[in-house]
Amino acid sequence: MADVSVVKDGLRCLFDAYEPKRQVNTSFTVKKTKRKVDLKILCAEDDHPGALQSGVFLWPAANALGGYIAAGDFDDIIPSTETRISILELGAGAGLVGLTAAKVIDNSKVILTDRDQVSLDLINENINLNGLERDCSTAQLIWGDSKDSLRMCSNLSEKIDLIIGSDLIYSVDVVSDLMTT
């Protein structure tokens, strides 16, 4: 059984490993084009220690936001996809929302962020599993740490056009840190 209080890279992770993994196959239909978008998402088993407190669990709101992105009309938010659209996902967890955005929003570059290195490792697996290496990258972002936010912003090569996230407020304790970020 995995250790649920591991310290990695100076940060406390909820657990050291996310084995056994399960693969969730998800499909969305893009409203404008009627194109079907298929995604394969690796995530923790529902009964894995720490899964319900972790981003490696696939939360229902991620599916809901993925469907909304696929069905959505972004003309009022993103005026054109002729130029590269830069999207930042906060608290990406297993990566379903950001990967959906990368597949659905033409000419997009998605940066999926999370605090937990285990989640970032899982997101990278999901990026590779879905062939989105050209359109997606990951970055660690620690909410409430203004130095970390500035570090991340200084490493960006372009402005962010859209910020997305689902299930971000899992505890009242994180609201202040999220707003600071």
Tab-separated table of N, CA and C in Angstrom:
chain	number	residue	atom	x	y	z
A	1	MET	N	0.847	-1.184	0.000
A	1	MET	CA	0.000	0.000	0.000
A	1	MET	C	0.891	1.245	0.000
A	2	ALA	N	0.478	2.275	-0.698
A	2	ALA	CA	1.271	3.487	-0.824
A	2	ALA	C	1.263	4.299	0.463
A	3	ASP	N	2.355	5.014	0.672
A	3	ASP	CA	2.479	5.911	1.811
A	3	ASP	C	1.675	7.171	1.509
A	4	VAL	N	0.769	7.554	2.386
A	4	VAL	CA	-0.097	8.699	2.106
A	4	VAL	C	0.469	10.019	2.620
A	5	SER	N	1.697	10.037	3.090
A	5	SER	CA	2.270	11.282	3.592
A	5	SER	C	3.710	11.449	3.136
A	6	VAL	N	3.972	11.205	1.884
A	6	VAL	CA	5.310	11.274	1.316
A	6	VAL	C	5.680	12.721	1.031
A	7	VAL	N	6.949	13.078	1.254
A	7	VAL	CA	7.446	14.386	0.863
A	7	VAL	C	8.286	14.195	-0.385
A	8	LYS	N	7.901	14.886	-1.460
A	8	LYS	CA	8.629	14.827	-2.728
A	8	LYS	C	8.999	16.236	-3.125
A	9	ASP	N	10.243	16.431	-3.490
A	9	ASP	CA	10.700	17.739	-3.944
A	9	ASP	C	10.304	18.846	-2.963
A	10	GLY	N	10.365	18.540	-1.673
A	10	GLY	CA	10.056	19.522	-0.649
A	10	GLY	C	8.577	19.767	-0.431
A	11	LEU	N	7.720	19.082	-1.174
A	11	LEU	CA	6.276	19.269	-1.026
A	11	LEU	C	5.642	17.981	-0.532
A	12	ARG	N	4.641	18.110	0.308
A	12	ARG	CA	3.933	16.937	0.800
A	12	ARG	C	2.950	16.472	-0.267
A	13	CYS	N	3.120	15.234	-0.692
A	13	CYS	CA	2.218	14.614	-1.660
A	13	CYS	C	1.256	13.729	-0.890
A	14	LEU	N	0.092	13.512	-1.435
A	14	LEU	CA	-0.891	12.693	-0.743
A	14	LEU	C	-0.491	11.232	-0.717
A	15	PHE	N	0.158	10.769	-1.729
A	15	PHE	CA	0.705	9.418	-1.709
A	15	PHE	C	1.798	9.331	-2.747
A	16	ASP	N	2.626	8.303	-2.599
A	16	ASP	CA	3.818	8.181	-3.410
A	16	ASP	C	3.552	7.607	-4.789
A	17	ALA	N	2.558	6.792	-4.919
A	17	ALA	CA	2.290	6.144	-6.201
A	17	ALA	C	0.792	6.082	-6.427
A	18	TYR	N	0.396	5.891	-7.650
A	18	TYR	CA	-1.023	5.826	-7.951
A	18	TYR	C	-1.347	4.516	-8.646
A	19	GLU	N	-0.706	3.454	-8.216
A	19	GLU	CA	-1.001	2.115	-8.727
A	19	GLU	C	-2.027	1.473	-7.809
A	20	PRO	N	-2.960	0.699	-8.216
A	20	PRO	CA	-3.201	0.420	-9.627
A	20	PRO	C	-3.954	1.559	-10.291
A	21	LYS	N	-3.662	1.771	-11.553
A	21	LYS	CA	-4.353	2.785	-12.343
A	21	LYS	C	-5.496	2.127	-13.103
A	22	ARG	N	-6.477	2.937	-13.396
A	22	ARG	CA	-7.517	2.471	-14.304
A	22	ARG	C	-7.559	3.459	-15.457
A	23	GLN	N	-7.969	2.988	-16.611
A	23	GLN	CA	-8.114	3.857	-17.767
A	23	GLN	C	-9.582	4.138	-17.980
A	24	VAL	N	-9.910	5.411	-18.093
A	24	VAL	CA	-11.267	5.840	-18.386
A	24	VAL	C	-11.286	6.353	-19.822
A	25	ASN	N	-12.148	5.803	-20.630
A	25	ASN	CA	-12.310	6.264	-22.012
A	25	ASN	C	-13.498	7.211	-22.055
A	26	THR	N	-13.239	8.426	-22.492
A	26	THR	CA	-14.259	9.467	-22.500
A	26	THR	C	-14.423	10.004	-23.919
A	27	SER	N	-15.638	10.292	-24.300
A	27	SER	CA	-15.915	10.875	-25.615
A	27	SER	C	-16.802	12.100	-25.458
A	28	PHE	N	-16.510	13.099	-26.256
A	28	PHE	CA	-17.339	14.293	-26.333
A	28	PHE	C	-17.610	14.564	-27.801
A	29	THR	N	-18.740	15.176	-28.086
A	29	THR	CA	-19.043	15.598	-29.453
A	29	THR	C	-18.955	17.112	-29.506
A	30	VAL	N	-18.119	17.602	-30.409
A	30	VAL	CA	-17.949	19.044	-30.576
A	30	VAL	C	-19.183	19.579	-31.279
A	31	LYS	N	-19.857	20.494	-30.611
A	31	LYS	CA	-21.157	20.977	-31.092
A	31	LYS	C	-21.085	21.596	-32.488
A	32	LYS	N	-20.102	22.460	-32.723
A	32	LYS	CA	-20.024	23.174	-33.999
A	32	LYS	C	-19.763	22.251	-35.183
A	33	THR	N	-18.879	21.279	-34.992
A	33	THR	CA	-18.440	20.459	-36.121
A	33	THR	C	-19.023	19.048	-36.110
A	34	LYS	N	-19.694	18.684	-35.032
A	34	LYS	CA	-20.229	17.327	-34.840
A	34	LYS	C	-19.110	16.269	-34.795
A	35	ARG	N	-17.873	16.737	-34.617
A	35	ARG	CA	-16.720	15.841	-34.548
A	35	ARG	C	-16.675	15.172	-33.183
A	36	LYS	N	-16.430	13.861	-33.176
A	36	LYS	CA	-16.312	13.120	-31.922
A	36	LYS	C	-14.861	13.190	-31.440
A	37	VAL	N	-14.685	13.539	-30.175
A	37	VAL	CA	-13.367	13.625	-29.560
A	37	VAL	C	-13.262	12.527	-28.514
A	38	ASP	N	-12.283	11.650	-28.683
A	38	ASP	CA	-12.057	10.560	-27.738
A	38	ASP	C	-10.811	10.845	-26.920
A	39	LEU	N	-10.905	10.592	-25.623
A	39	LEU	CA	-9.766	10.742	-24.719
A	39	LEU	C	-9.610	9.498	-23.870
A	40	LYS	N	-8.375	9.139	-23.596
A	40	LYS	CA	-8.053	8.067	-22.659
A	40	LYS	C	-7.397	8.734	-21.464
A	41	ILE	N	-7.960	8.517	-20.281
A	41	ILE	CA	-7.441	9.148	-19.070
A	41	ILE	C	-7.087	8.072	-18.051
A	42	LEU	N	-5.822	8.052	-17.663
A	42	LEU	CA	-5.401	7.201	-16.561
A	42	LEU	C	-5.666	7.945	-15.271
A	43	CYS	N	-6.181	7.248	-14.281
A	43	CYS	CA	-6.459	7.861	-12.981
A	43	CYS	C	-6.385	6.777	-11.915
A	44	ALA	N	-6.462	7.197	-10.660
A	44	ALA	CA	-6.413	6.249	-9.553
A	44	ALA	C	-7.707	5.448	-9.482
A	45	GLU	N	-7.600	4.237	-9.006
A	45	GLU	CA	-8.786	3.443	-8.709
A	45	GLU	C	-9.595	4.181	-7.647
A	46	ASP	N	-10.908	4.045	-7.706
A	46	ASP	CA	-11.776	4.739	-6.753
A	46	ASP	C	-11.458	4.395	-5.305
A	47	ASP	N	-10.990	3.177	-5.061
A	47	ASP	CA	-10.741	2.766	-3.683
A	47	ASP	C	-9.272	2.880	-3.281
A	48	HIS	N	-8.477	3.580	-4.084
A	48	HIS	CA	-7.064	3.765	-3.773
A	48	HIS	C	-6.917	4.697	-2.565
A	49	PRO	N	-5.972	4.405	-1.661
A	49	PRO	CA	-5.772	5.292	-0.503
A	49	PRO	C	-5.461	6.712	-0.971
A	50	GLY	N	-6.193	7.660	-0.495
A	50	GLY	CA	-5.953	9.058	-0.833
A	50	GLY	C	-6.633	9.526	-2.101
A	51	ALA	N	-7.228	8.623	-2.867
A	51	ALA	CA	-7.803	9.017	-4.153
A	51	ALA	C	-8.862	10.096	-4.002
A	52	LEU	N	-9.662	10.010	-2.974
A	52	LEU	CA	-10.737	10.997	-2.814
A	52	LEU	C	-10.250	12.339	-2.302
A	53	GLN	N	-8.982	12.433	-1.935
A	53	GLN	CA	-8.407	13.713	-1.536
A	53	GLN	C	-7.394	14.183	-2.569
A	54	SER	N	-7.408	13.612	-3.736
A	54	SER	CA	-6.326	13.836	-4.665
A	54	SER	C	-6.788	14.161	-6.065
A	55	GLY	N	-5.887	14.800	-6.785
A	55	GLY	CA	-6.133	15.099	-8.179
A	55	GLY	C	-6.014	13.905	-9.092
A	56	VAL	N	-5.443	12.806	-8.624
A	56	VAL	CA	-5.310	11.647	-9.508
A	56	VAL	C	-6.611	10.865	-9.616
A	57	PHE	N	-7.616	11.257	-8.875
A	57	PHE	CA	-8.969	10.709	-8.982
A	57	PHE	C	-9.701	11.522	-10.047
A	58	LEU	N	-10.506	10.882	-10.867
A	58	LEU	CA	-11.255	11.596	-11.895
A	58	LEU	C	-12.586	12.067	-11.313
A	59	TRP	N	-12.667	13.342	-11.015
A	59	TRP	CA	-13.848	13.928	-10.380
A	59	TRP	C	-14.952	14.174	-11.402
A	60	PRO	N	-16.222	14.043	-11.001
A	60	PRO	CA	-17.344	14.249	-11.932
A	60	PRO	C	-17.371	15.633	-12.585
A	61	ALA	N	-16.946	16.661	-11.881
A	61	ALA	CA	-16.979	18.005	-12.461
A	61	ALA	C	-16.020	18.135	-13.648
A	62	ALA	N	-14.953	17.340	-13.669
A	62	ALA	CA	-14.039	17.370	-14.821
A	62	ALA	C	-14.765	16.889	-16.075
A	63	ASN	N	-15.546	15.837	-15.951
A	63	ASN	CA	-16.354	15.360	-17.079
A	63	ASN	C	-17.361	16.414	-17.514
A	64	ALA	N	-17.997	17.058	-16.542
A	64	ALA	CA	-18.999	18.080	-16.854
A	64	ALA	C	-18.362	19.261	-17.592
A	65	LEU	N	-17.207	19.735	-17.101
A	65	LEU	CA	-16.552	20.867	-17.763
A	65	LEU	C	-16.003	20.460	-19.127
A	66	GLY	N	-15.503	19.227	-19.246
A	66	GLY	CA	-15.063	18.738	-20.550
A	66	GLY	C	-16.200	18.766	-21.558
A	67	GLY	N	-17.376	18.303	-21.153
A	67	GLY	CA	-18.551	18.344	-22.020
A	67	GLY	C	-18.959	19.760	-22.367
A	68	TYR	N	-18.866	20.665	-21.398
A	68	TYR	CA	-19.199	22.069	-21.634
A	68	TYR	C	-18.237	22.687	-22.651
A	69	ILE	N	-16.955	22.365	-22.512
A	69	ILE	CA	-15.960	22.893	-23.458
A	69	ILE	C	-16.259	22.374	-24.860
A	70	ALA	N	-16.573	21.092	-24.972
A	70	ALA	CA	-16.877	20.507	-26.287
A	70	ALA	C	-18.135	21.121	-26.891
A	71	ALA	N	-19.126	21.410	-26.064
A	71	ALA	CA	-20.388	21.952	-26.558
A	71	ALA	C	-20.377	23.466	-26.673
A	72	GLY	N	-19.409	24.103	-26.042
A	72	GLY	CA	-19.411	25.560	-25.909
A	72	GLY	C	-19.101	26.322	-27.170
A	73	ASP	N	-19.527	27.561	-27.139
A	73	ASP	CA	-19.241	28.519	-28.192
A	73	ASP	C	-18.315	29.553	-27.586
A	74	PHE	N	-17.072	29.565	-28.016
A	74	PHE	CA	-16.068	30.422	-27.386
A	74	PHE	C	-15.818	31.715	-28.135
A	75	ASP	N	-16.675	32.055	-29.104
A	75	ASP	CA	-16.453	33.257	-29.894
A	75	ASP	C	-16.386	34.519	-29.042
A	76	ASP	N	-17.160	34.568	-27.960
A	76	ASP	CA	-17.142	35.762	-27.120
A	76	ASP	C	-15.939	35.785	-26.173
A	77	ILE	N	-15.310	34.644	-25.954
A	77	ILE	CA	-14.146	34.571	-25.067
A	77	ILE	C	-12.857	34.556	-25.874
A	78	ILE	N	-12.822	33.740	-26.897
A	78	ILE	CA	-11.646	33.610	-27.761
A	78	ILE	C	-12.076	34.071	-29.153
A	79	PRO	N	-11.668	35.283	-29.554
A	79	PRO	CA	-12.169	35.855	-30.795
A	79	PRO	C	-11.778	35.100	-32.063
A	80	SER	N	-10.619	34.458	-32.083
A	80	SER	CA	-10.177	33.798	-33.300
A	80	SER	C	-9.210	32.677	-32.949
A	81	THR	N	-9.249	31.628	-33.744
A	81	THR	CA	-8.269	30.565	-33.550
A	81	THR	C	-7.223	30.600	-34.667
A	82	GLU	N	-7.152	31.737	-35.374
A	82	GLU	CA	-6.127	31.885	-36.400
A	82	GLU	C	-4.751	32.008	-35.768
A	83	THR	N	-4.688	32.636	-34.597
A	83	THR	CA	-3.432	32.688	-33.852
A	83	THR	C	-3.503	31.663	-32.726
A	84	ARG	N	-2.360	31.258	-32.250
A	84	ARG	CA	-2.293	30.235	-31.192
A	84	ARG	C	-2.996	30.747	-29.936
A	85	ILE	N	-3.891	29.948	-29.373
A	85	ILE	CA	-4.633	30.273	-28.157
A	85	ILE	C	-3.915	29.601	-26.990
A	86	SER	N	-3.567	30.379	-25.985
A	86	SER	CA	-2.860	29.846	-24.826
A	86	SER	C	-3.830	29.697	-23.653
A	87	ILE	N	-3.924	28.464	-23.140
A	87	ILE	CA	-4.874	28.136	-22.076
A	87	ILE	C	-4.099	27.604	-20.880
A	88	LEU	N	-4.452	28.064	-19.696
A	88	LEU	CA	-3.845	27.601	-18.451
A	88	LEU	C	-4.915	26.893	-17.634
A	89	GLU	N	-4.635	25.644	-17.253
A	89	GLU	CA	-5.559	24.944	-16.369
A	89	GLU	C	-4.968	24.914	-14.970
A	90	LEU	N	-5.746	25.369	-14.003
A	90	LEU	CA	-5.362	25.318	-12.591
A	90	LEU	C	-5.845	24.009	-11.984
A	91	GLY	N	-5.038	23.406	-11.124
A	91	GLY	CA	-5.443	22.192	-10.428
A	91	GLY	C	-5.893	21.108	-11.380
A	92	ALA	N	-5.062	20.779	-12.360
A	92	ALA	CA	-5.464	19.904	-13.458
A	92	ALA	C	-5.731	18.462	-13.044
A	93	GLY	N	-5.193	17.997	-11.930
A	93	GLY	CA	-5.463	16.635	-11.476
A	93	GLY	C	-5.001	15.590	-12.459
A	94	ALA	N	-5.928	14.837	-13.040
A	94	ALA	CA	-5.591	13.817	-14.034
A	94	ALA	C	-5.495	14.404	-15.446
A	95	GLY	N	-5.975	15.633	-15.635
A	95	GLY	CA	-5.792	16.337	-16.897
A	95	GLY	C	-6.953	16.312	-17.877
A	96	LEU	N	-8.091	15.754	-17.501
A	96	LEU	CA	-9.201	15.614	-18.445
A	96	LEU	C	-9.636	16.947	-19.059
A	97	VAL	N	-9.792	17.982	-18.258
A	97	VAL	CA	-10.308	19.260	-18.769
A	97	VAL	C	-9.329	19.894	-19.747
A	98	GLY	N	-8.069	19.982	-19.363
A	98	GLY	CA	-7.071	20.589	-20.238
A	98	GLY	C	-6.857	19.811	-21.519
A	99	LEU	N	-6.857	18.480	-21.423
A	99	LEU	CA	-6.689	17.659	-22.617
A	99	LEU	C	-7.893	17.798	-23.543
A	100	THR	N	-9.084	17.915	-22.968
A	100	THR	CA	-10.278	18.153	-23.782
A	100	THR	C	-10.151	19.482	-24.513
A	101	ALA	N	-9.725	20.515	-23.803
A	101	ALA	CA	-9.543	21.833	-24.433
A	101	ALA	C	-8.545	21.752	-25.586
A	102	ALA	N	-7.459	21.018	-25.388
A	102	ALA	CA	-6.444	20.886	-26.439
A	102	ALA	C	-7.001	20.190	-27.674
A	103	LYS	N	-7.878	19.224	-27.478
A	103	LYS	CA	-8.452	18.492	-28.619
A	103	LYS	C	-9.589	19.261	-29.286
A	104	VAL	N	-10.321	20.066	-28.515
A	104	VAL	CA	-11.527	20.709	-29.036
A	104	VAL	C	-11.261	22.107	-29.593
A	105	ILE	N	-10.433	22.883	-28.923
A	105	ILE	CA	-10.200	24.272	-29.330
A	105	ILE	C	-9.027	24.282	-30.307
A	106	ASP	N	-9.335	24.553	-31.568
A	106	ASP	CA	-8.310	24.535	-32.609
A	106	ASP	C	-7.180	25.508	-32.282
A	107	ASN	N	-5.979	25.091	-32.648
A	107	ASN	CA	-4.789	25.926	-32.523
A	107	ASN	C	-4.544	26.369	-31.077
A	108	SER	N	-4.748	25.456	-30.135
A	108	SER	CA	-4.556	25.802	-28.728
A	108	SER	C	-3.272	25.189	-28.176
A	109	LYS	N	-2.720	25.866	-27.200
A	109	LYS	CA	-1.586	25.387	-26.416
A	109	LYS	C	-2.055	25.419	-24.972
A	110	VAL	N	-2.067	24.257	-24.307
A	110	VAL	CA	-2.609	24.146	-22.960
A	110	VAL	C	-1.480	23.830	-21.985
A	111	ILE	N	-1.410	24.621	-20.923
A	111	ILE	CA	-0.476	24.370	-19.831
A	111	ILE	C	-1.309	23.871	-18.661
A	112	LEU	N	-1.097	22.623	-18.272
A	112	LEU	CA	-1.844	22.007	-17.179
A	112	LEU	C	-1.008	22.108	-15.914
A	113	THR	N	-1.554	22.715	-14.873
A	113	THR	CA	-0.792	22.906	-13.641
A	113	THR	C	-1.413	22.134	-12.487
A	114	ASP	N	-0.568	21.794	-11.549
A	114	ASP	CA	-0.992	21.182	-10.299
A	114	ASP	C	0.136	21.375	-9.308
A	115	ARG	N	-0.179	21.292	-8.046
A	115	ARG	CA	0.838	21.395	-7.004
A	115	ARG	C	1.594	20.079	-6.851
A	116	ASP	N	0.864	19.000	-6.967
A	116	ASP	CA	1.369	17.682	-6.629
A	116	ASP	C	2.150	17.060	-7.792
A	117	GLN	N	3.397	16.671	-7.546
A	117	GLN	CA	4.224	16.079	-8.591
A	117	GLN	C	3.650	14.755	-9.088
A	118	VAL	N	3.012	13.989	-8.210
A	118	VAL	CA	2.388	12.727	-8.639
A	118	VAL	C	1.304	13.013	-9.673
A	119	SER	N	0.508	14.057	-9.452
A	119	SER	CA	-0.513	14.438	-10.438
A	119	SER	C	0.131	14.881	-11.744
A	120	LEU	N	1.203	15.659	-11.666
A	120	LEU	CA	1.879	16.117	-12.879
A	120	LEU	C	2.456	14.946	-13.677
A	121	ASP	N	2.998	13.960	-12.979
A	121	ASP	CA	3.498	12.764	-13.662
A	121	ASP	C	2.362	12.037	-14.382
A	122	LEU	N	1.219	11.937	-13.721
A	122	LEU	CA	0.058	11.286	-14.322
A	122	LEU	C	-0.441	12.078	-15.534
A	123	ILE	N	-0.486	13.396	-15.419
A	123	ILE	CA	-0.916	14.239	-16.545
A	123	ILE	C	0.013	14.013	-17.740
A	124	ASN	N	1.315	13.950	-17.491
A	124	ASN	CA	2.258	13.712	-18.589
A	124	ASN	C	2.003	12.363	-19.255
A	125	GLU	N	1.676	11.351	-18.473
A	125	GLU	CA	1.298	10.052	-19.056
A	125	GLU	C	0.060	10.204	-19.934
A	126	ASN	N	-0.925	10.974	-19.448
A	126	ASN	CA	-2.164	11.163	-20.210
A	126	ASN	C	-1.941	12.002	-21.470
A	127	ILE	N	-1.043	12.966	-21.400
A	127	ILE	CA	-0.683	13.742	-22.595
A	127	ILE	C	-0.111	12.799	-23.651
A	128	ASN	N	0.818	11.949	-23.250
A	128	ASN	CA	1.436	10.995	-24.188
A	128	ASN	C	0.427	9.975	-24.701
A	129	LEU	N	-0.416	9.471	-23.817
A	129	LEU	CA	-1.420	8.466	-24.186
A	129	LEU	C	-2.369	8.990	-25.265
A	130	ASN	N	-2.624	10.309	-25.251
A	130	ASN	CA	-3.551	10.926	-26.202
A	130	ASN	C	-2.850	11.636	-27.366
A	131	GLY	N	-1.524	11.515	-27.437
A	131	GLY	CA	-0.778	12.112	-28.544
A	131	GLY	C	-0.823	13.619	-28.578
A	132	LEU	N	-0.843	14.262	-27.406
A	132	LEU	CA	-0.979	15.721	-27.338
A	132	LEU	C	0.306	16.418	-26.903
A	133	GLU	N	1.447	15.794	-27.136
A	133	GLU	CA	2.730	16.370	-26.710
A	133	GLU	C	3.006	17.733	-27.354
A	134	ARG	N	2.526	17.944	-28.557
A	134	ARG	CA	2.748	19.211	-29.260
A	134	ARG	C	1.872	20.336	-28.700
A	135	ASP	N	0.718	19.963	-28.150
A	135	ASP	CA	-0.257	20.970	-27.732
A	135	ASP	C	-0.356	21.166	-26.229
A	136	CYS	N	0.271	20.313	-25.443
A	136	CYS	CA	0.123	20.377	-23.987
A	136	CYS	C	1.472	20.294	-23.289
A	137	SER	N	1.554	20.965	-22.153
A	137	SER	CA	2.717	20.853	-21.274
A	137	SER	C	2.218	20.947	-19.836
A	138	THR	N	3.086	20.619	-18.897
A	138	THR	CA	2.725	20.696	-17.480
A	138	THR	C	3.664	21.636	-16.757
A	139	ALA	N	3.179	22.161	-15.647
A	139	ALA	CA	4.005	23.016	-14.785
A	139	ALA	C	3.478	22.912	-13.363
A	140	GLN	N	4.392	22.902	-12.426
A	140	GLN	CA	3.980	22.902	-11.024
A	140	GLN	C	3.608	24.330	-10.633
A	141	LEU	N	2.491	24.471	-9.944
A	141	LEU	CA	2.043	25.777	-9.459
A	141	LEU	C	1.502	25.606	-8.051
A	142	ILE	N	2.102	26.331	-7.126
A	142	ILE	CA	1.706	26.251	-5.717
A	142	ILE	C	0.846	27.472	-5.402
A	143	TRP	N	-0.429	27.228	-5.175
A	143	TRP	CA	-1.347	28.323	-4.875
A	143	TRP	C	-0.938	29.033	-3.596
A	144	GLY	N	-1.119	30.351	-3.612
A	144	GLY	CA	-0.842	31.152	-2.428
A	144	GLY	C	0.611	31.559	-2.296
A	145	ASP	N	1.473	31.030	-3.108
A	145	ASP	CA	2.898	31.344	-3.076
A	145	ASP	C	3.180	32.323	-4.212
A	146	SER	N	3.213	33.619	-3.879
A	146	SER	CA	3.355	34.639	-4.921
A	146	SER	C	4.674	34.497	-5.670
A	147	LYS	N	5.726	34.062	-4.999
A	147	LYS	CA	7.008	33.859	-5.678
A	147	LYS	C	6.888	32.745	-6.717
A	148	ASP	N	6.161	31.683	-6.368
A	148	ASP	CA	5.972	30.590	-7.311
A	148	ASP	C	5.134	31.045	-8.498
A	149	SER	N	4.092	31.839	-8.247
A	149	SER	CA	3.263	32.354	-9.340
A	149	SER	C	4.087	33.236	-10.271
A	150	LEU	N	4.925	34.103	-9.694
A	150	LEU	CA	5.780	34.968	-10.515
A	150	LEU	C	6.793	34.150	-11.307
A	151	ARG	N	7.345	33.102	-10.676
A	151	ARG	CA	8.293	32.224	-11.366
A	151	ARG	C	7.622	31.596	-12.581
A	152	MET	N	6.430	31.084	-12.381
A	152	MET	CA	5.737	30.437	-13.481
A	152	MET	C	5.414	31.435	-14.590
A	153	CYS	N	4.915	32.606	-14.210
A	153	CYS	CA	4.571	33.626	-15.206
A	153	CYS	C	5.800	34.065	-16.000
A	154	SER	N	6.944	34.179	-15.334
A	154	SER	CA	8.158	34.606	-16.038
A	154	SER	C	8.645	33.542	-17.006
A	155	ASN	N	8.256	32.284	-16.804
A	155	ASN	CA	8.652	31.204	-17.709
A	155	ASN	C	7.713	31.049	-18.901
A	156	LEU	N	6.603	31.780	-18.901
A	156	LEU	CA	5.658	31.681	-20.020
A	156	LEU	C	6.204	32.422	-21.233
A	157	SER	N	6.068	31.816	-22.397
A	157	SER	CA	6.553	32.457	-23.617
A	157	SER	C	5.470	33.308	-24.292
A	158	GLU	N	4.250	33.209	-23.801
A	158	GLU	CA	3.143	33.960	-24.384
A	158	GLU	C	2.126	34.296	-23.309
A	159	LYS	N	1.242	35.233	-23.633
A	159	LYS	CA	0.200	35.591	-22.674
A	159	LYS	C	-0.833	34.468	-22.597
A	160	ILE	N	-1.520	34.396	-21.482
A	160	ILE	CA	-2.582	33.414	-21.303
A	160	ILE	C	-3.897	34.035	-21.776
A	161	ASP	N	-4.588	33.337	-22.679
A	161	ASP	CA	-5.860	33.827	-23.209
A	161	ASP	C	-7.049	33.363	-22.384
A	162	LEU	N	-6.928	32.185	-21.762
A	162	LEU	CA	-8.051	31.595	-21.049
A	162	LEU	C	-7.522	30.776	-19.870
A	163	ILE	N	-8.144	30.941	-18.706
A	163	ILE	CA	-7.819	30.140	-17.526
A	163	ILE	C	-9.023	29.263	-17.224
A	164	ILE	N	-8.771	27.951	-17.056
A	164	ILE	CA	-9.843	27.009	-16.774
A	164	ILE	C	-9.507	26.196	-15.531
A	165	GLY	N	-10.511	25.572	-14.948
A	165	GLY	CA	-10.307	24.686	-13.804
A	165	GLY	C	-11.632	24.129	-13.329
A	166	SER	N	-11.586	22.910	-12.816
A	166	SER	CA	-12.790	22.305	-12.256
A	166	SER	C	-12.463	21.711	-10.899
A	167	ASP	N	-13.456	21.682	-10.021
A	167	ASP	CA	-13.265	21.142	-8.666
A	167	ASP	C	-12.083	21.771	-7.945
A	168	LEU	N	-11.921	23.070	-8.121
A	168	LEU	CA	-10.786	23.746	-7.487
A	168	LEU	C	-10.999	23.982	-6.000
A	169	ILE	N	-12.229	24.226	-5.599
A	169	ILE	CA	-12.534	24.558	-4.206
A	169	ILE	C	-13.012	23.305	-3.486
A	170	TYR	N	-12.058	22.512	-3.043
A	170	TYR	CA	-12.391	21.289	-2.320
A	170	TYR	C	-12.394	21.527	-0.816
A	171	SER	N	-11.903	22.681	-0.388
A	171	SER	CA	-11.879	23.042	1.024
A	171	SER	C	-11.876	24.557	1.122
A	172	VAL	N	-12.566	25.088	2.113
A	172	VAL	CA	-12.585	26.534	2.318
A	172	VAL	C	-11.170	27.067	2.575
A	173	ASP	N	-10.294	26.210	3.045
A	173	ASP	CA	-8.920	26.616	3.349
A	173	ASP	C	-8.119	27.009	2.104
A	174	VAL	N	-8.527	26.559	0.921
A	174	VAL	CA	-7.753	26.854	-0.285
A	174	VAL	C	-8.231	28.105	-1.020
A	175	VAL	N	-9.342	28.680	-0.628
A	175	VAL	CA	-9.899	29.829	-1.345
A	175	VAL	C	-8.939	31.000	-1.350
A	176	SER	N	-8.400	31.351	-0.228
A	176	SER	CA	-7.476	32.485	-0.138
A	176	SER	C	-6.235	32.246	-0.992
A	177	ASP	N	-5.677	31.035	-0.937
A	177	ASP	CA	-4.503	30.721	-1.735
A	177	ASP	C	-4.815	30.787	-3.228
A	178	LEU	N	-5.972	30.297	-3.630
A	178	LEU	CA	-6.362	30.348	-5.032
A	178	LEU	C	-6.503	31.794	-5.497
A	179	MET	N	-7.128	32.637	-4.699
A	179	MET	CA	-7.315	34.040	-5.066
A	179	MET	C	-5.973	34.784	-5.139
A	180	THR	N	-5.046	34.435	-4.265
A	180	THR	CA	-3.714	35.035	-4.302
A	180	THR	C	-3.001	34.673	-5.595
A	181	THR	N	-3.188	33.445	-6.025
A	181	THR	CA	-2.528	32.957	-7.237
A	181	THR	C	-3.116	33.629	-8.464
